[in-house]
mmCIF file of C-alpha atoms in Angstrom:
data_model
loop_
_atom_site.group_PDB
_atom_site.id
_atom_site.type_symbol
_atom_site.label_atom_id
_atom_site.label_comp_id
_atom_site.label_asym_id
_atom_site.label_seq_id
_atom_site.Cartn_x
_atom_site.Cartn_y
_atom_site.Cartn_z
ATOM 1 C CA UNK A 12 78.146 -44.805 -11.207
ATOM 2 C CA UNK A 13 79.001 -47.425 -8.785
ATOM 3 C CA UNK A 14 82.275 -46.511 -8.068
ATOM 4 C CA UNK A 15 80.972 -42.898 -7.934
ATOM 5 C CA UNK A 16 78.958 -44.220 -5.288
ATOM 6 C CA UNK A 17 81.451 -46.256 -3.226
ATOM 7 C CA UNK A 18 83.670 -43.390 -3.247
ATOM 8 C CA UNK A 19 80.740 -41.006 -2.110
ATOM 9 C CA UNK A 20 80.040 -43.351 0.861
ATOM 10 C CA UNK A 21 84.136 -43.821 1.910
ATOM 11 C CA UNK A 22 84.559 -39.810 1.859
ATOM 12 C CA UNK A 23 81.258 -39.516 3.887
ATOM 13 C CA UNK A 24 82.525 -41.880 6.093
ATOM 14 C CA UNK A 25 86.154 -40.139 6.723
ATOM 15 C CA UNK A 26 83.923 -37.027 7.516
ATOM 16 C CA UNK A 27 81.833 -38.460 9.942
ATOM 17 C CA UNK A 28 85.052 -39.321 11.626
ATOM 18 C CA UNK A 29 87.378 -36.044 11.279
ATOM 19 C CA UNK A 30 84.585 -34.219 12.395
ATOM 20 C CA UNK A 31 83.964 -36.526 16.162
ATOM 21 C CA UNK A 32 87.321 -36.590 16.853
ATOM 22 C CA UNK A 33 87.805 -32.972 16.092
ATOM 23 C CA UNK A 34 84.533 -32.319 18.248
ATOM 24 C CA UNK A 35 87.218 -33.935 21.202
ATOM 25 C CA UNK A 36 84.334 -36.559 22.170
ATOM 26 C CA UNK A 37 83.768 -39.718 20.583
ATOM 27 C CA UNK A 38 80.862 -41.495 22.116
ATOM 28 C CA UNK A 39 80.156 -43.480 19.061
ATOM 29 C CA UNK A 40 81.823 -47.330 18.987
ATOM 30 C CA UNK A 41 84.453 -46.399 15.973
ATOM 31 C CA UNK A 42 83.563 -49.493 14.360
ATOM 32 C CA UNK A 43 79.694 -48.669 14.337
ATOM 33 C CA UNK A 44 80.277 -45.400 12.085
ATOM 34 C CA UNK A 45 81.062 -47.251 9.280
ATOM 35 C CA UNK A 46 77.751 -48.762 9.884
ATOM 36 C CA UNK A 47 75.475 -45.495 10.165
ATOM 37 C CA UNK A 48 77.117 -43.777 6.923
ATOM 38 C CA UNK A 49 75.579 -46.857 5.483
ATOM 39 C CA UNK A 50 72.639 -46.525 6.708
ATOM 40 C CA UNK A 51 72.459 -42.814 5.402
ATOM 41 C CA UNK A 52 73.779 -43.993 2.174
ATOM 42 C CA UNK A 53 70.201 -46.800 1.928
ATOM 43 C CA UNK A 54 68.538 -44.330 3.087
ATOM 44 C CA UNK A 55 69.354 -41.547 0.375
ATOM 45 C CA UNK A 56 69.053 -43.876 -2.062
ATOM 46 C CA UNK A 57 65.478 -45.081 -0.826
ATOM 47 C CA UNK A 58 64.224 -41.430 -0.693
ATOM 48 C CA UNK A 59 65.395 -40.441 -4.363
ATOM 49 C CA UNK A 60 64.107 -44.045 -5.503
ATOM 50 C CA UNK A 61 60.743 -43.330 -3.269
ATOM 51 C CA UNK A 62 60.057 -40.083 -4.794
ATOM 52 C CA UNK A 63 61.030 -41.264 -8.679
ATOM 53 C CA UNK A 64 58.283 -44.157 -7.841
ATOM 54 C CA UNK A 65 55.724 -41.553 -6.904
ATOM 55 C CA UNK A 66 55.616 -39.464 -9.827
ATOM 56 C CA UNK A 67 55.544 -42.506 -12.002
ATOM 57 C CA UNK A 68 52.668 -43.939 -10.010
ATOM 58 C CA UNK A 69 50.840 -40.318 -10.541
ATOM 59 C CA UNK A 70 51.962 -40.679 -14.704
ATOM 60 C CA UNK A 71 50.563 -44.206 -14.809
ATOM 61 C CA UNK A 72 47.063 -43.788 -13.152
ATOM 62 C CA UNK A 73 46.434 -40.639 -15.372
ATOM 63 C CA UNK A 74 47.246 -42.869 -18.100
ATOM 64 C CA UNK A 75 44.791 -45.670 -17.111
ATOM 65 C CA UNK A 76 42.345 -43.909 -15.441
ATOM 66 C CA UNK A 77 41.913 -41.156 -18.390
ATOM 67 C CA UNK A 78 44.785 -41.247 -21.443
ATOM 68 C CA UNK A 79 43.729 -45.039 -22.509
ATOM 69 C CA UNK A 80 39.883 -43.687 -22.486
ATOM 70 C CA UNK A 81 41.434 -42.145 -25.692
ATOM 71 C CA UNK A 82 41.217 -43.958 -29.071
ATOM 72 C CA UNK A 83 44.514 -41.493 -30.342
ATOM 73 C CA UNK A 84 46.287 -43.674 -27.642
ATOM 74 C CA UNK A 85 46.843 -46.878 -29.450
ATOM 75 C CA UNK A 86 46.797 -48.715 -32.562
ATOM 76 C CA UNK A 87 47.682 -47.043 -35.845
ATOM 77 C CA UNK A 88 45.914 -43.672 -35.131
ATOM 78 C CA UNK A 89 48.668 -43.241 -31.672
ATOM 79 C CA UNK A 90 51.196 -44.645 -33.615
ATOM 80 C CA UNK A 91 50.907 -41.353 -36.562
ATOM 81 C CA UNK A 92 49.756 -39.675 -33.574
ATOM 82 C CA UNK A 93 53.321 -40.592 -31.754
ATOM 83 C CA UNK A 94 55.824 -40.065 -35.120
ATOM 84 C CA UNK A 95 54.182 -36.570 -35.908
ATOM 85 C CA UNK A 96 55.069 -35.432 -32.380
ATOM 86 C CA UNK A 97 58.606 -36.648 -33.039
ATOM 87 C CA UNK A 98 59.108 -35.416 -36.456
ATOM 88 C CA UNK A 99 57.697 -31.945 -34.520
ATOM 89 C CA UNK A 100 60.329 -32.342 -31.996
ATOM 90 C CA UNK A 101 62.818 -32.858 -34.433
ATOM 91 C CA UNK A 102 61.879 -29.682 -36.013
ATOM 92 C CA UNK A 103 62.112 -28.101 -32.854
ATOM 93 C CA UNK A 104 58.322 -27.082 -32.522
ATOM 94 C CA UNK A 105 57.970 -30.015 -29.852
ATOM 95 C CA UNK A 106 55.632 -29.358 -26.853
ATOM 96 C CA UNK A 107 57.256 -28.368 -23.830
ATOM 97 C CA UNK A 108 54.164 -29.335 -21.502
ATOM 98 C CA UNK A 109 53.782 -32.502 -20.524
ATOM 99 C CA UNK A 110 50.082 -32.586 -20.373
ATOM 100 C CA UNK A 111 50.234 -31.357 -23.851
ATOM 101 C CA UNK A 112 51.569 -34.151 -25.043
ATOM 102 C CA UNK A 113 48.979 -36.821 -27.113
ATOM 103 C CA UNK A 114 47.794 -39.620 -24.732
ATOM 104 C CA UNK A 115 50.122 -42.175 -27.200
ATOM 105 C CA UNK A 116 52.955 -40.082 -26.665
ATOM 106 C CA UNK A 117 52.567 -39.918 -22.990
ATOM 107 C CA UNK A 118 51.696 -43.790 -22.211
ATOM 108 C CA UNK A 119 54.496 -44.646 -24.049
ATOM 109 C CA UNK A 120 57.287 -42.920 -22.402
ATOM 110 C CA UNK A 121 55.438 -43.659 -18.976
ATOM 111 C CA UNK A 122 56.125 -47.623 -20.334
ATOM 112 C CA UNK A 123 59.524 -46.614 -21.377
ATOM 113 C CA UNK A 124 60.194 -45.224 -17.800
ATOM 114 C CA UNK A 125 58.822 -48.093 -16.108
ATOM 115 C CA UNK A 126 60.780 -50.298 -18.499
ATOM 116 C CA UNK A 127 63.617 -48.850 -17.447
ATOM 117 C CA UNK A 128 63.283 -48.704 -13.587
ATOM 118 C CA UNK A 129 62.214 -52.367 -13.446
ATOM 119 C CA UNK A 130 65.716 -52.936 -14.883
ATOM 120 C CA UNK A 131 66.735 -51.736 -11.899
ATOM 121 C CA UNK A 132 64.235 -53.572 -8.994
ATOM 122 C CA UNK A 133 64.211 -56.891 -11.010
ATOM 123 C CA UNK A 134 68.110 -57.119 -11.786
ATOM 124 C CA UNK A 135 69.276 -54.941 -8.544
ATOM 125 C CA UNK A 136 71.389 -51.752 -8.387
ATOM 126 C CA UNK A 137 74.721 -52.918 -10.196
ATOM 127 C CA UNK A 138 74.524 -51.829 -13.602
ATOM 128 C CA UNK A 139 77.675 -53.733 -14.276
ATOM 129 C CA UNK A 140 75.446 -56.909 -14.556
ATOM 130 C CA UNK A 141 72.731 -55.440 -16.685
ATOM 131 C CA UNK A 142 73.380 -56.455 -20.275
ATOM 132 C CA UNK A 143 70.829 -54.817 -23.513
ATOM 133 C CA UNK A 144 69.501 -58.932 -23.253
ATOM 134 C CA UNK A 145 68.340 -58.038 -19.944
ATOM 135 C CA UNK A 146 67.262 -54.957 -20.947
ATOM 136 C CA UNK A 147 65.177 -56.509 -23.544
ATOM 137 C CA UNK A 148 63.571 -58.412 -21.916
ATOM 138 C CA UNK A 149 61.979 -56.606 -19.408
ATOM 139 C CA UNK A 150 61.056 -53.894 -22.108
ATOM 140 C CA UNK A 151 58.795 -56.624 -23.940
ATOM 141 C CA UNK A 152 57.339 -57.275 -20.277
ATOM 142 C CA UNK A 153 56.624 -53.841 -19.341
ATOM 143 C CA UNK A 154 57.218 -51.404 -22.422
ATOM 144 C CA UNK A 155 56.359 -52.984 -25.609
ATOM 145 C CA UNK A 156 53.655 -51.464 -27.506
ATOM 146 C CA UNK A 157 52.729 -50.894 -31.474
ATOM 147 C CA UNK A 158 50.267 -50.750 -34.234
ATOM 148 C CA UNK A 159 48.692 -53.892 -32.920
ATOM 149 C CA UNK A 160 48.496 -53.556 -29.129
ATOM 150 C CA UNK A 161 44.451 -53.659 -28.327
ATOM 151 C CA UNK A 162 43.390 -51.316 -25.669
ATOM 152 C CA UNK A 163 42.764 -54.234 -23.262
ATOM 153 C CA UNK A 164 46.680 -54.823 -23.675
ATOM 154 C CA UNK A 165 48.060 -52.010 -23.039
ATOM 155 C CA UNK A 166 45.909 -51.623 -19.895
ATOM 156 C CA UNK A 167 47.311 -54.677 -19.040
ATOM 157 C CA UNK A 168 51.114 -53.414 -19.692
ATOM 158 C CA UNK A 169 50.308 -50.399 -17.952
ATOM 159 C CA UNK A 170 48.786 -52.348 -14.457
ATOM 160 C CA UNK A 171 51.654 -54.617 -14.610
ATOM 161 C CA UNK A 172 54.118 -51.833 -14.521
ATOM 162 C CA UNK A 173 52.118 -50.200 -11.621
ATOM 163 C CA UNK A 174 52.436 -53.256 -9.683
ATOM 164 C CA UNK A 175 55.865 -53.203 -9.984
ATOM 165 C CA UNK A 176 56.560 -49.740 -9.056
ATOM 166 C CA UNK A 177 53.785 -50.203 -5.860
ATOM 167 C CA UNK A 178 55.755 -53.383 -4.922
ATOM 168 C CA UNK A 179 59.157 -50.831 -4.899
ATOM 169 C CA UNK A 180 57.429 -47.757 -3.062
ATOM 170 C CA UNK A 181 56.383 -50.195 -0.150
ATOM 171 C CA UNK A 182 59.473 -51.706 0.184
ATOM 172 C CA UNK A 183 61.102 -48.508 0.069
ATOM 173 C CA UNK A 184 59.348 -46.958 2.415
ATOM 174 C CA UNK A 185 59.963 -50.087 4.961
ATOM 175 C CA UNK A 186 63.683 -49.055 4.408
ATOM 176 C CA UNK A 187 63.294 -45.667 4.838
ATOM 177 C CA UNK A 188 61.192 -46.327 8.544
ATOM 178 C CA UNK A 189 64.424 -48.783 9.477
ATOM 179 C CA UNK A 190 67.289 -46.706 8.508
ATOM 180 C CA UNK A 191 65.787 -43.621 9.836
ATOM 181 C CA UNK A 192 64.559 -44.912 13.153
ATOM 182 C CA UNK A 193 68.194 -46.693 13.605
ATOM 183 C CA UNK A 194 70.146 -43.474 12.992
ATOM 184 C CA UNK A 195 67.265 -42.133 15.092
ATOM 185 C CA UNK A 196 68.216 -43.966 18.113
ATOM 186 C CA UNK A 197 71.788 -44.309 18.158
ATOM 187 C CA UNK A 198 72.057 -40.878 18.263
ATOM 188 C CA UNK A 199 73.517 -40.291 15.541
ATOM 189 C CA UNK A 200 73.514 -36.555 13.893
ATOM 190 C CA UNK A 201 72.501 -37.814 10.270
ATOM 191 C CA UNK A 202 72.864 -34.935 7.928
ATOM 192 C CA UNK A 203 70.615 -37.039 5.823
ATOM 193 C CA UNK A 204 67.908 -37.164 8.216
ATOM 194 C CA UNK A 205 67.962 -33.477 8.799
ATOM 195 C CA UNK A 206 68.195 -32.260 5.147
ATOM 196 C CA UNK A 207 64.990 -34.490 4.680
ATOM 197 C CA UNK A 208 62.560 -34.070 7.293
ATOM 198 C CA UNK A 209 59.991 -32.955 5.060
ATOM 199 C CA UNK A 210 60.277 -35.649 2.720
ATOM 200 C CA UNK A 211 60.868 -38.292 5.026
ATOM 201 C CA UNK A 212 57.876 -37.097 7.277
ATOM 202 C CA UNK A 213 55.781 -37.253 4.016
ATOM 203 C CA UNK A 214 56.615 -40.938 2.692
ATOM 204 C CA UNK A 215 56.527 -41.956 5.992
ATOM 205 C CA UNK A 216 52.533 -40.911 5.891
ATOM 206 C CA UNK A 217 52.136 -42.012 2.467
ATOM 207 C CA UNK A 218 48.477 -44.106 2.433
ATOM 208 C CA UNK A 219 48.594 -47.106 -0.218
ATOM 209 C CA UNK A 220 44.986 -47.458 0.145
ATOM 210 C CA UNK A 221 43.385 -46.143 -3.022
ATOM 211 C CA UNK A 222 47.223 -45.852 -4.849
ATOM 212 C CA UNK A 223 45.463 -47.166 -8.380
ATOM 213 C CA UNK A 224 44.007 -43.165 -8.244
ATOM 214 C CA UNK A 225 46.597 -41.239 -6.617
ATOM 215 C CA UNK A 226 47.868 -38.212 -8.291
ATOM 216 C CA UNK A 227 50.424 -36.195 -7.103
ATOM 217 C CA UNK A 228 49.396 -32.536 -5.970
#
């Protein structure tokens, strides 16, 4: 995936360049290009990142403000509750609704998703370095629940992954108000900025204020 990446970012960049000097006027420093494919290259990767985060965020509070309310959501009733949905799946009469899933089955691959992406924000972007020990670990941080997780634990679990995944969307968006107001006022003509405007406009109005409710509409 990383190389994938680099190689994304060096054929963006010999774009960017064919297409100015085709154009006949250059009024970009050569050496700064480099430098705003970059930028475009953060910034794509804050946006997808940004909007991943917010449907998380919108998973997580239904989970804590109305799944874990639920006594099917923990202990040995979610965990029957959690291997009959799978032995359904298996038969192939699994639900394809999200919100009909059982509130065990749902906080649990909300954890596992959260488990996952703080792989990523605690260990950085290179997978290379991200061994199953690492992987682990953070899973019994953020994602580790059975028969004998209490209710007050899993709420716990469950805050401690939203924290993480707040911390993320606010640094995020910091990167996305850089990147964008730097390719904004070099004059650059991002293709990334223009096949985004809605999003960008969007996350750059997101409100943290009362985030421990929000639910995406």
């Amino acid at each position: 995936e990383q190389e994938e990446r680099d190689f994304a970012s060096k054929l963006r960049l010999a774009r960017a360049e064919a297409e100015l000097e085709a154009a006949g006027e250059d009024p970009y420093d050569k050496d700064k290009i480099k430098t705003y494919v970059e930028f475009e290259d953060t910034l794509s990767q804050s946006l997808r990142d940004f909007d991943e985060d917010e449907r998380i965020i919108s998973d997580i509070n239904q989970i804590i403000n109305e799944d874990i309310n639920d006594p099917n959501a923990f202990g040995v009733r979610g965990f029957i509750t959690k291997v009959s949905e799978d032995l359904r799946a298996a038969a192939g009469m699994g639900e394809k609704d999200w919100n009909n899933l059982s509130a065990a089955k749902r906080t649990q691959l909300i954890l596992d998703v959260t488990a996952q992406r703080s792989v990523r924000d605690i260990l950085g972007e290179s997978g290379k370095t991200i061994s199953n020990l690492d992987r682990d670990i953070v899973a019994k941080i953020f994602g580790s629940v059975n028969v004998f997780t209490t209710p007050a634990e899993l709420r716990k679990k469950l805050e401690n992954s939203r924290a993480n995944i707040i911390e993320s969307m606010r640094k995020e968006q910091n990167t996305i108000i850089n990147r964008s107001n730097a390719l904004k006022e070099s004059g650059y003509p991002s293709q990334v900025i223009f096949a985004n405007i809605p999003l960008i406009e969007r996350i750059l109005k997101f409100n943290f204020d009362d985030i421990e409710n929000y639910k995406l509409g």
